[in-house]
PDB file of C-alpha atoms in Angstrom:
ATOM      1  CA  UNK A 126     134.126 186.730 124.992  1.00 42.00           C
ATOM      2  CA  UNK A 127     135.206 190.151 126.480  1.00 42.00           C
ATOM      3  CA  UNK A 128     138.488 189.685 127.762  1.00 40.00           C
ATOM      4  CA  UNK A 129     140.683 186.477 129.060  1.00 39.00           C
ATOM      5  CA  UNK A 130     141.167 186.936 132.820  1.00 39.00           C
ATOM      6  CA  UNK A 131     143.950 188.196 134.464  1.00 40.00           C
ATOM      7  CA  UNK A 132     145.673 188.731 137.425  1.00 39.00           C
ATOM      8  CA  UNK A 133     143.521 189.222 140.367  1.00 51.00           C
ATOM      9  CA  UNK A 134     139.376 189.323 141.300  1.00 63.00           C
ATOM     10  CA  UNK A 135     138.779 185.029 142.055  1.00 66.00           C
ATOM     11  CA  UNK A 136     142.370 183.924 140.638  1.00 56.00           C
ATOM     12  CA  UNK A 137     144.558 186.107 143.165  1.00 53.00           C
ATOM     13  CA  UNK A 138     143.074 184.994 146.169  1.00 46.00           C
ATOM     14  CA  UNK A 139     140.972 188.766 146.710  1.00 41.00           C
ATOM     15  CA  UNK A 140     140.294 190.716 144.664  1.00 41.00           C
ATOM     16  CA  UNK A 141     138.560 194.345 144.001  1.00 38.00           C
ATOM     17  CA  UNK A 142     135.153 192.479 145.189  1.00 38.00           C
ATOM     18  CA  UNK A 143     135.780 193.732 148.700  1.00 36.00           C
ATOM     19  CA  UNK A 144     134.188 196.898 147.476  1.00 36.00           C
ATOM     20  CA  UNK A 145     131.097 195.357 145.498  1.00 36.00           C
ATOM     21  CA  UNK A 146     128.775 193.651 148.174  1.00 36.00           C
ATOM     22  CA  UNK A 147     128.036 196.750 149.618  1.00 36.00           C
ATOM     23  CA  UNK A 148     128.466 200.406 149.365  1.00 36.00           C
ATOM     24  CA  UNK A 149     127.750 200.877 153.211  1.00 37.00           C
ATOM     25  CA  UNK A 150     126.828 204.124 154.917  1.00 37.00           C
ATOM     26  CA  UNK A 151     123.315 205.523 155.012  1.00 36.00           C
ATOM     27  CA  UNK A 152     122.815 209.545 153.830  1.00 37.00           C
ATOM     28  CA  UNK A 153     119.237 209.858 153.579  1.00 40.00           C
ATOM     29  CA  UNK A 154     119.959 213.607 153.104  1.00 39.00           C
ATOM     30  CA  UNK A 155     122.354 213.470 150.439  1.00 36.00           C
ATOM     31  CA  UNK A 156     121.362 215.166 147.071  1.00 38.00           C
ATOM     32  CA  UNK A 157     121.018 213.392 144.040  1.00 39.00           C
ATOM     33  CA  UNK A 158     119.351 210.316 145.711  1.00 35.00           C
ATOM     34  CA  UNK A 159     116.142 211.521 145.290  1.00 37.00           C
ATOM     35  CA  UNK A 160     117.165 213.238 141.721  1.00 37.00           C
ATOM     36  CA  UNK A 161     117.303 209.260 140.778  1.00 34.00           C
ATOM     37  CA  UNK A 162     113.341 208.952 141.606  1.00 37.00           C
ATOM     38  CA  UNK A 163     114.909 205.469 143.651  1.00 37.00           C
ATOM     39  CA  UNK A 164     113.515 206.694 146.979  1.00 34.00           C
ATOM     40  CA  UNK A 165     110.341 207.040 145.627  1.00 39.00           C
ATOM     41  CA  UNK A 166     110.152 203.876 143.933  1.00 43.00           C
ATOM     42  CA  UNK A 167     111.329 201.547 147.140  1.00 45.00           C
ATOM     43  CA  UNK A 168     108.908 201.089 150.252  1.00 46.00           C
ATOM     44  CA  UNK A 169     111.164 201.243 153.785  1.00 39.00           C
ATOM     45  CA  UNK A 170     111.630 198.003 153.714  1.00 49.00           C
ATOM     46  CA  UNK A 171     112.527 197.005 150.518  1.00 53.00           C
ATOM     47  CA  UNK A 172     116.259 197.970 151.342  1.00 50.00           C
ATOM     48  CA  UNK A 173     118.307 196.626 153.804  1.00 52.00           C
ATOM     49  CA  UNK A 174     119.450 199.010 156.526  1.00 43.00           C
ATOM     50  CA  UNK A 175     122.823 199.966 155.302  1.00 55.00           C
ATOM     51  CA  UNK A 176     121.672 201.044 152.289  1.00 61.00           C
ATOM     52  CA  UNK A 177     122.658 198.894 149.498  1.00 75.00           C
ATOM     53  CA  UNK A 178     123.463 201.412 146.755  1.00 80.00           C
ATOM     54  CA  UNK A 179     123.178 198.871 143.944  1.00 81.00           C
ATOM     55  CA  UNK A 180     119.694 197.707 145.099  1.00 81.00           C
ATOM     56  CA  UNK A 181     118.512 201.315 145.285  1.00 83.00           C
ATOM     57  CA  UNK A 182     120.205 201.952 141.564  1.00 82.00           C
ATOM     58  CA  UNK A 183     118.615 198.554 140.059  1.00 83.00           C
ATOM     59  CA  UNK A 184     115.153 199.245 141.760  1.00 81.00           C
ATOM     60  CA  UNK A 185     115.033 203.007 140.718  1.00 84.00           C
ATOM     61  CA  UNK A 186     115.830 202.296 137.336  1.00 86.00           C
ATOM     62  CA  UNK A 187     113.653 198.520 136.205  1.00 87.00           C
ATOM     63  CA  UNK A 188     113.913 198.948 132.711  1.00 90.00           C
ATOM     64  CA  UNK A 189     118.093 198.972 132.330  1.00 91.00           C
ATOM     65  CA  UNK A 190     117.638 196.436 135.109  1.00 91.00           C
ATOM     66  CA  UNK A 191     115.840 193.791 132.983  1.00 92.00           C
ATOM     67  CA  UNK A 192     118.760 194.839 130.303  1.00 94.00           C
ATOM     68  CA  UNK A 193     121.490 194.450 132.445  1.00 94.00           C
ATOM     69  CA  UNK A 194     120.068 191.409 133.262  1.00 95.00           C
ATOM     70  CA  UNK A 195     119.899 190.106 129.710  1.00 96.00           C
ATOM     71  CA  UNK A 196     122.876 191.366 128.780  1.00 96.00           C
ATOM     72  CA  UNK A 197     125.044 190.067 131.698  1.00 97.00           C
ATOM     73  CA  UNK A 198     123.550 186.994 132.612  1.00 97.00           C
ATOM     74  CA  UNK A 199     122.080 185.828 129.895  1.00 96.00           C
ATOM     75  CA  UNK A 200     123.659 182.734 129.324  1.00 96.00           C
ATOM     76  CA  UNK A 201     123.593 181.954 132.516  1.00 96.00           C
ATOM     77  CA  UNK A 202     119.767 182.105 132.992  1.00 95.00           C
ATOM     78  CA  UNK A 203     119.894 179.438 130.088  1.00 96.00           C
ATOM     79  CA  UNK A 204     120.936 177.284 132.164  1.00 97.00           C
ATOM     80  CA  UNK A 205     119.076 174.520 134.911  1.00 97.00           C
ATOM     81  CA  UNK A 206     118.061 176.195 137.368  1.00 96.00           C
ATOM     82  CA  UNK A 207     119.869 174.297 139.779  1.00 97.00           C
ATOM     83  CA  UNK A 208     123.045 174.620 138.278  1.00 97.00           C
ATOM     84  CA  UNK A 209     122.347 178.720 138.110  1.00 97.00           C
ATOM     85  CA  UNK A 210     122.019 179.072 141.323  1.00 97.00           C
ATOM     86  CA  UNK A 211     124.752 177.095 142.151  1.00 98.00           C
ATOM     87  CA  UNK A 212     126.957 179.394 139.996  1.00 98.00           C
ATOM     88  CA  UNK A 213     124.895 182.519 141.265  1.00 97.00           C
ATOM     89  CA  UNK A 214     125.469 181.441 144.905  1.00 97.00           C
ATOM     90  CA  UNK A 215     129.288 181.728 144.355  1.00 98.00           C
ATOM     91  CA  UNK A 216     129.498 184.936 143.517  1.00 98.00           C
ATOM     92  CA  UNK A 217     127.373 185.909 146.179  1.00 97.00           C
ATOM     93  CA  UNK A 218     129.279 183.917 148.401  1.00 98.00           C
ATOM     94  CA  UNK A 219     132.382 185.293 146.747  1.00 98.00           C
ATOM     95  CA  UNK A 220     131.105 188.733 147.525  1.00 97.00           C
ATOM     96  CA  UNK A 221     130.127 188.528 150.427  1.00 96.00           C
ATOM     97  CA  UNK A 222     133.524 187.214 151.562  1.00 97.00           C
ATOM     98  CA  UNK A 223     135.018 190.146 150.372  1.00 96.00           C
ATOM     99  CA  UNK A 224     136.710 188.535 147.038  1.00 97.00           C
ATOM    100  CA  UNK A 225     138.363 185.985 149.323  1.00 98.00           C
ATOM    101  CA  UNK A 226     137.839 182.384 147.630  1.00 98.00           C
ATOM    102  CA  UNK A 227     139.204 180.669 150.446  1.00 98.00           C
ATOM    103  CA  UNK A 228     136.529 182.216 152.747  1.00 98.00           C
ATOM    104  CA  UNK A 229     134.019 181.670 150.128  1.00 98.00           C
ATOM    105  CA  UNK A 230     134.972 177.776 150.087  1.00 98.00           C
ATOM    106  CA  UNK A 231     134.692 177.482 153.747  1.00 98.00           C
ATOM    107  CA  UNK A 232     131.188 179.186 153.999  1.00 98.00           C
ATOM    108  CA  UNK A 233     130.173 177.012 150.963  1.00 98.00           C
ATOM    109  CA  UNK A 234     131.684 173.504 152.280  1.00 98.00           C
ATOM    110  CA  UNK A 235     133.700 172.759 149.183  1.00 98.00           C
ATOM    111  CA  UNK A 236     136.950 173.221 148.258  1.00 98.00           C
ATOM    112  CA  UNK A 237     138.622 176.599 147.087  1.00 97.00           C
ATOM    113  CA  UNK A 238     139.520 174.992 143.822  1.00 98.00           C
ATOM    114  CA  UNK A 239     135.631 174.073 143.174  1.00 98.00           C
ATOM    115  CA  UNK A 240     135.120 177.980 143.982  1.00 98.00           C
ATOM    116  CA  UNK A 241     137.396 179.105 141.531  1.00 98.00           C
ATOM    117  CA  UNK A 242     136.527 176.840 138.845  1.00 98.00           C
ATOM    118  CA  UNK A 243     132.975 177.989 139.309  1.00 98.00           C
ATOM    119  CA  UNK A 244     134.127 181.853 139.118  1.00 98.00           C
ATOM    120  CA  UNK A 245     135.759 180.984 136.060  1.00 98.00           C
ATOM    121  CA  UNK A 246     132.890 179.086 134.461  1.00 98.00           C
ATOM    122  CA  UNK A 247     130.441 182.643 135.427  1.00 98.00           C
ATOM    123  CA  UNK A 248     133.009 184.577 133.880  1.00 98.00           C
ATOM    124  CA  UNK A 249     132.869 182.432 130.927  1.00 98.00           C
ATOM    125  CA  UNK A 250     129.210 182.453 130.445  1.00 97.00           C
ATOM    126  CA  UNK A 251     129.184 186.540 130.977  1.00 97.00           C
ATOM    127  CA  UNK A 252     132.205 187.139 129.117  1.00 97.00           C
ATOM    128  CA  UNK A 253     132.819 189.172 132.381  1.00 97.00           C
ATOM    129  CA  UNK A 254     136.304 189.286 134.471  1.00 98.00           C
ATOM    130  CA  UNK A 255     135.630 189.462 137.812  1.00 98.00           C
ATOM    131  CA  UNK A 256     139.432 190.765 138.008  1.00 97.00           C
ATOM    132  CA  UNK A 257     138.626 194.033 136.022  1.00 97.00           C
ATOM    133  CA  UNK A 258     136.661 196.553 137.953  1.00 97.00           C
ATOM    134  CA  UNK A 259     134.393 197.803 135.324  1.00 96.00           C
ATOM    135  CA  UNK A 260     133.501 194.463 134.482  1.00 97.00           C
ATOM    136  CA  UNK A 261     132.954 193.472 138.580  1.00 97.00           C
ATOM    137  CA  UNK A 262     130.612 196.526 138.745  1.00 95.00           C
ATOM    138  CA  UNK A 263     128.446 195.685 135.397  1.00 95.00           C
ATOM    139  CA  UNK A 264     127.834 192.371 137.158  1.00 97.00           C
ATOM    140  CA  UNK A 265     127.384 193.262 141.140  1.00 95.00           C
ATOM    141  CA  UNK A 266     124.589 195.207 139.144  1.00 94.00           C
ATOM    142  CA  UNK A 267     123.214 192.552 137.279  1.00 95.00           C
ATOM    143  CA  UNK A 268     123.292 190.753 140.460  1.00 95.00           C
ATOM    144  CA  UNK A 269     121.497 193.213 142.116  1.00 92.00           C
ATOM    145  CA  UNK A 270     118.721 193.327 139.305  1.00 93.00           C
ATOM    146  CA  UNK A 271     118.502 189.397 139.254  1.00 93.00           C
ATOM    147  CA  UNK A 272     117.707 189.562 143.151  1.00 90.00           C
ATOM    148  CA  UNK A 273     115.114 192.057 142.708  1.00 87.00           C
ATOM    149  CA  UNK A 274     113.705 190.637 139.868  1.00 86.00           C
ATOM    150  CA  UNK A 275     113.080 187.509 141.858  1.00 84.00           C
ATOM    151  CA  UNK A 276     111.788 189.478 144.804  1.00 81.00           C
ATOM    152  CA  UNK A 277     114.874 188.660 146.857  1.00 51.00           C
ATOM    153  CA  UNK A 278     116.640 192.127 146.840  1.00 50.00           C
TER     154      UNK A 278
END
């Protein structure tokens, strides 16, 4: 394992995941994009309309993808599938609730202690803090790759 976890991400209530489900605003002009070949590699359609900047990243780069994937989550996709995508939709939830795990429990119908205890077990199986931003980034990535790998992104 990493790191223990600290203060903050799931166990403070919020955390820096307010910034991870999406990077917002769409620059269609902006240099560099295309520098990253993603444009080119994604249909219209294959992003959703704000942009998601980790989508375009994951899908303009497949190979690191599938190793982000591996490297991140692989102990998790070890496990049932049922009980992966239980864990997996937590941290969506999570993120999509800005890092709030009381939001996240109310949009999931369980209790905010069942969220955190499932944030913790993720964390333990990617030896990945959700509190440290670096960490948080590496697996909003590996998210990202796991939902385009499976034709959801």
């Amino acid at each position: 394992m990493r790191r223990e976890t600290g203060a903050g991400g799931p166990h403070a209530g919020s955390a820096g995941g307010s910034h991870a489900g999406s990077a917002g605003g769409s620059h269609a002009g902006s240099p560099g994009a295309e520098d990253l070949g993603a444009r080119e590699a994604l249909a219209p359609d294959d992003v959703a309309q704000d942009e998601r900047w980790p989508a375009v990243l994951v899908a303009g780069a497949p190979e690191l993808s599938a190793r982000l994937v591996a490297e991140v989550f692989g102990p998790l996709l070890a496990l049932a599938p049922a009980e992966r995508a239980l864990l997996v939709g937590t941290l969506e939830a999570w993120l999509e609730c800005g890092g709030s795990v009381g939001r996240a429990a109310v949009r999931l119908r369980c209790h905010r202690n069942t969220v955190f205890n499932r944030l913790r077990r993720l964390e333990r199986l990617t030896s990945r803090s959700l509190s440290h931003p670096r960490e948080l980034v590496e697996t909003v990535l590996a998210l990202e790759a796991l939902r385009w790998a499976a034709g959801r992104g």
